DNA sequence: CCCTGATTCGC
DNA sequence: GCGAATCAGG
């Protein structure tokens, strides 16, 4: 695959929106993240504020000059996704498993993260979804769908899934229920 | 281990 | 110009 004008244009657009090199690579197809990074450098379009993994991702959107509403939403979305990734890795690094989940008893519904149809026992822990888009899924991200597939807000859980499984540990339990355990699920 | 971008250098 | 390998890092 070569760098046609169209592909370069898409690259520049996505890079400007704050997507990571690997995400852009998967969306372009036929190239690796290394290729994307290399191209970005050759094009000298470094404008993006440092990414370097975690730290501050709030600044860029606010510092940028006025943009059209729709574009702002896209940027904000990308940043939120990155933030979730950062928070997740931060929690993982601390070895505190509880930090990535919350008890169902607290009705502090963060809307997007709750699967209404999922039956849960009191006190059972529900993982917070990463809300990844289709192109962000990899071999080891949970592919449990969240929301309306026809909506632009459609996302996937995206939490880590064990090698062969298409779902994270939590959603695998829901997806592959033994007949004995399956009770009334509307 | 998962991920990020940066750089080098043979092609 | 291209991008795999490598480096440095969260």
Short mmCIF file of C-alpha atoms in Angstrom, two decimals, chain A:
data_model
loop_
_atom_site.label_atom_id
_atom_site.label_comp_id
_atom_site.label_asym_id
_atom_site.label_seq_id
_atom_site.Cartn_x
_atom_site.Cartn_y
_atom_site.Cartn_z
CA UNK A 1 0.00 0.00 0.00
CA UNK A 2 1.39 3.42 -0.87
CA UNK A 3 0.85 6.94 0.38
CA UNK A 4 -1.69 8.29 -2.04
CA UNK A 5 -2.97 11.83 -1.67
CA UNK A 6 -6.15 10.51 -0.14
CA UNK A 7 -4.38 8.40 2.42
CA UNK A 8 -2.05 11.22 3.37
CA UNK A 9 -5.04 13.47 3.78
CA UNK A 10 -6.79 11.01 6.03
CA UNK A 11 -3.60 10.55 7.98
CA UNK A 12 -3.29 14.27 8.56
CA UNK A 13 -6.92 14.53 9.57
CA UNK A 14 -6.83 11.71 12.10
CA UNK A 15 -3.48 12.80 13.47
CA UNK A 16 -4.89 16.26 13.95
CA UNK A 17 -7.84 14.79 15.81
CA UNK A 18 -5.46 13.24 18.29
CA UNK A 19 -5.74 9.59 17.36
CA UNK A 20 -2.69 7.51 18.14
CA UNK A 21 -0.43 6.20 15.41
CA UNK A 22 -1.65 2.66 15.88
CA UNK A 23 -5.26 3.70 15.68
CA UNK A 24 -4.61 5.60 12.51
CA UNK A 25 -2.72 2.65 11.08
CA UNK A 26 -5.60 0.28 11.71
CA UNK A 27 -8.00 2.69 10.12
CA UNK A 28 -5.88 3.22 7.04
CA UNK A 29 -5.14 -0.43 6.67
CA UNK A 30 -2.07 -1.91 5.05
CA UNK A 31 0.34 0.02 7.20
CA UNK A 32 1.83 -0.35 10.63
CA UNK A 33 1.98 2.29 13.31
CA UNK A 34 5.66 2.67 12.52
CA UNK A 35 4.81 3.58 8.97
CA UNK A 36 2.34 6.15 10.22
CA UNK A 37 4.84 7.69 12.61
CA UNK A 38 7.51 7.75 9.95
CA UNK A 39 5.16 9.44 7.53
CA UNK A 40 4.06 11.96 10.11
CA UNK A 41 7.65 12.99 10.65
CA UNK A 42 8.43 13.20 6.97
CA UNK A 43 5.39 15.39 6.49
CA UNK A 44 6.62 17.50 9.37
CA UNK A 45 3.14 17.68 10.81
CA UNK A 46 4.20 17.50 14.43
CA UNK A 47 1.71 20.10 15.59
CA UNK A 48 0.13 17.82 18.12
CA UNK A 49 1.01 18.49 21.73
CA UNK A 50 3.15 15.86 23.31
CA UNK A 51 1.38 12.62 23.95
CA UNK A 52 3.95 10.56 25.83
CA UNK A 53 1.42 8.18 27.25
CA UNK A 54 -0.36 9.55 30.30
CA UNK A 55 -0.05 13.03 31.81
CA UNK A 56 -2.00 15.98 30.53
CA UNK A 57 -4.40 15.54 27.66
CA UNK A 58 -6.80 18.27 28.63
CA UNK A 59 -4.86 21.22 27.35
CA UNK A 60 -4.78 20.86 23.53
CA UNK A 61 -8.48 21.37 22.84
CA UNK A 62 -8.70 24.39 25.05
CA UNK A 63 -5.53 25.93 23.70
CA UNK A 64 -6.52 25.45 20.08
CA UNK A 65 -8.07 28.24 18.13
CA UNK A 66 -11.84 28.18 17.60
CA UNK A 67 -13.04 25.17 15.70
CA UNK A 68 -16.38 24.05 14.38
CA UNK A 69 -18.55 22.32 16.92
CA UNK A 70 -18.53 18.98 15.25
CA UNK A 71 -14.77 18.95 15.06
CA UNK A 72 -14.50 19.88 18.71
CA UNK A 73 -16.59 16.90 19.63
CA UNK A 74 -14.32 14.62 17.69
CA UNK A 75 -11.24 15.96 19.39
CA UNK A 76 -12.86 15.71 22.78
CA UNK A 77 -13.89 12.15 22.09
CA UNK A 78 -10.39 11.15 21.14
CA UNK A 79 -9.07 12.75 24.28
CA UNK A 80 -11.58 11.03 26.48
CA UNK A 81 -10.64 7.71 24.98
CA UNK A 82 -6.99 8.39 25.61
CA UNK A 83 -7.76 9.48 29.12
CA UNK A 84 -9.61 6.28 29.80
CA UNK A 85 -6.65 4.33 28.52
CA UNK A 86 -4.34 6.28 30.75
CA UNK A 87 -6.50 5.84 33.79
CA UNK A 88 -6.78 2.18 33.09
CA UNK A 89 -3.06 1.64 32.76
CA UNK A 90 -2.46 3.76 35.81
CA UNK A 91 -4.82 1.64 37.83
CA UNK A 92 -3.26 -1.51 36.49
CA UNK A 93 0.20 -0.35 37.36
CA UNK A 94 -0.85 0.27 40.93
CA UNK A 95 -2.02 -3.28 41.16
CA UNK A 96 -5.31 -2.14 42.59
CA UNK A 97 -7.91 -4.13 40.78
CA UNK A 98 -10.75 -2.36 42.54
CA UNK A 99 -9.74 0.90 40.96
CA UNK A 100 -11.00 -0.22 37.59
CA UNK A 101 -14.47 -1.07 38.81
CA UNK A 102 -17.21 0.11 41.05
CA UNK A 103 -19.93 -1.49 43.11
CA UNK A 104 -23.39 -1.68 41.65
CA UNK A 105 -24.88 -0.64 44.96
CA UNK A 106 -23.90 2.93 44.29
CA UNK A 107 -26.47 4.27 41.82
CA UNK A 108 -24.02 6.78 40.39
CA UNK A 109 -24.85 5.67 36.90
CA UNK A 110 -22.36 7.02 34.41
CA UNK A 111 -24.94 6.26 31.74
CA UNK A 112 -22.71 4.90 29.00
CA UNK A 113 -21.06 2.27 31.13
CA UNK A 114 -24.10 0.37 32.29
CA UNK A 115 -25.56 -2.62 30.52
CA UNK A 116 -29.21 -2.54 31.55
CA UNK A 117 -29.94 -6.09 30.49
CA UNK A 118 -27.18 -7.66 32.54
CA UNK A 119 -28.39 -9.46 35.65
CA UNK A 120 -26.15 -8.90 38.63
CA UNK A 121 -25.93 -10.12 42.17
CA UNK A 122 -25.76 -7.49 44.91
CA UNK A 123 -22.23 -6.31 45.45
CA UNK A 124 -21.06 -7.81 42.21
CA UNK A 125 -18.44 -5.72 40.49
CA UNK A 126 -19.01 -4.40 37.02
CA UNK A 127 -15.96 -3.26 35.05
CA UNK A 128 -15.95 0.19 33.55
CA UNK A 129 -15.95 -0.08 29.79
CA UNK A 130 -13.29 1.63 27.72
CA UNK A 131 -15.96 2.51 25.15
CA UNK A 132 -13.79 1.80 22.15
CA UNK A 133 -14.91 2.29 18.58
CA UNK A 134 -14.82 -0.51 16.05
CA UNK A 135 -11.49 0.43 14.56
CA UNK A 136 -9.87 0.51 17.97
CA UNK A 137 -10.54 -3.12 18.75
CA UNK A 138 -7.63 -5.52 18.72
CA UNK A 139 -7.19 -9.24 19.22
CA UNK A 140 -7.22 -8.76 22.96
CA UNK A 141 -9.96 -6.22 23.57
CA UNK A 142 -13.44 -7.14 24.72
CA UNK A 143 -15.91 -6.94 21.85
CA UNK A 144 -19.03 -6.66 23.97
CA UNK A 145 -21.25 -4.10 22.25
CA UNK A 146 -22.51 -1.03 24.08
CA UNK A 147 -25.45 0.96 22.91
CA UNK A 148 -27.24 1.17 19.59
CA UNK A 149 -25.20 -0.19 16.66
CA UNK A 150 -26.93 2.37 14.44
CA UNK A 151 -25.91 5.26 16.64
CA UNK A 152 -22.64 7.11 16.14
CA UNK A 153 -22.11 6.62 19.86
CA UNK A 154 -21.97 2.87 19.43
CA UNK A 155 -18.98 1.50 21.29
CA UNK A 156 -17.46 -1.71 22.52
CA UNK A 157 -16.41 -2.59 26.06
CA UNK A 158 -12.76 -2.76 25.05
CA UNK A 159 -11.39 -4.05 28.32
CA UNK A 160 -8.65 -6.64 28.17
CA UNK A 161 -9.78 -10.04 27.02
CA UNK A 162 -7.90 -13.23 27.65
CA UNK A 163 -6.16 -14.56 24.60
CA UNK A 164 -8.73 -16.69 22.85
CA UNK A 165 -11.81 -14.99 24.23
CA UNK A 166 -13.62 -12.25 22.35
CA UNK A 167 -14.81 -10.82 25.66
CA UNK A 168 -13.33 -9.63 28.91
CA UNK A 169 -13.74 -11.83 31.94
CA UNK A 170 -16.93 -10.11 32.99
CA UNK A 171 -18.70 -10.14 29.65
CA UNK A 172 -17.55 -13.66 28.89
CA UNK A 173 -19.61 -14.75 31.87
CA UNK A 174 -22.67 -13.07 30.47
CA UNK A 175 -22.09 -14.28 26.93
CA UNK A 176 -21.39 -17.89 27.76
CA UNK A 177 -23.79 -18.74 30.52
CA UNK A 178 -24.28 -22.39 31.34
CA UNK A 179 -27.88 -23.39 30.67
CA UNK A 180 -28.30 -24.09 34.35
CA UNK A 181 -27.50 -20.54 35.35
CA UNK A 182 -29.48 -18.84 32.66
CA UNK A 183 -32.69 -17.71 34.24
CA UNK A 184 -34.90 -15.01 33.09
CA UNK A 185 -33.14 -12.72 30.72
CA UNK A 186 -35.71 -10.82 28.84
#
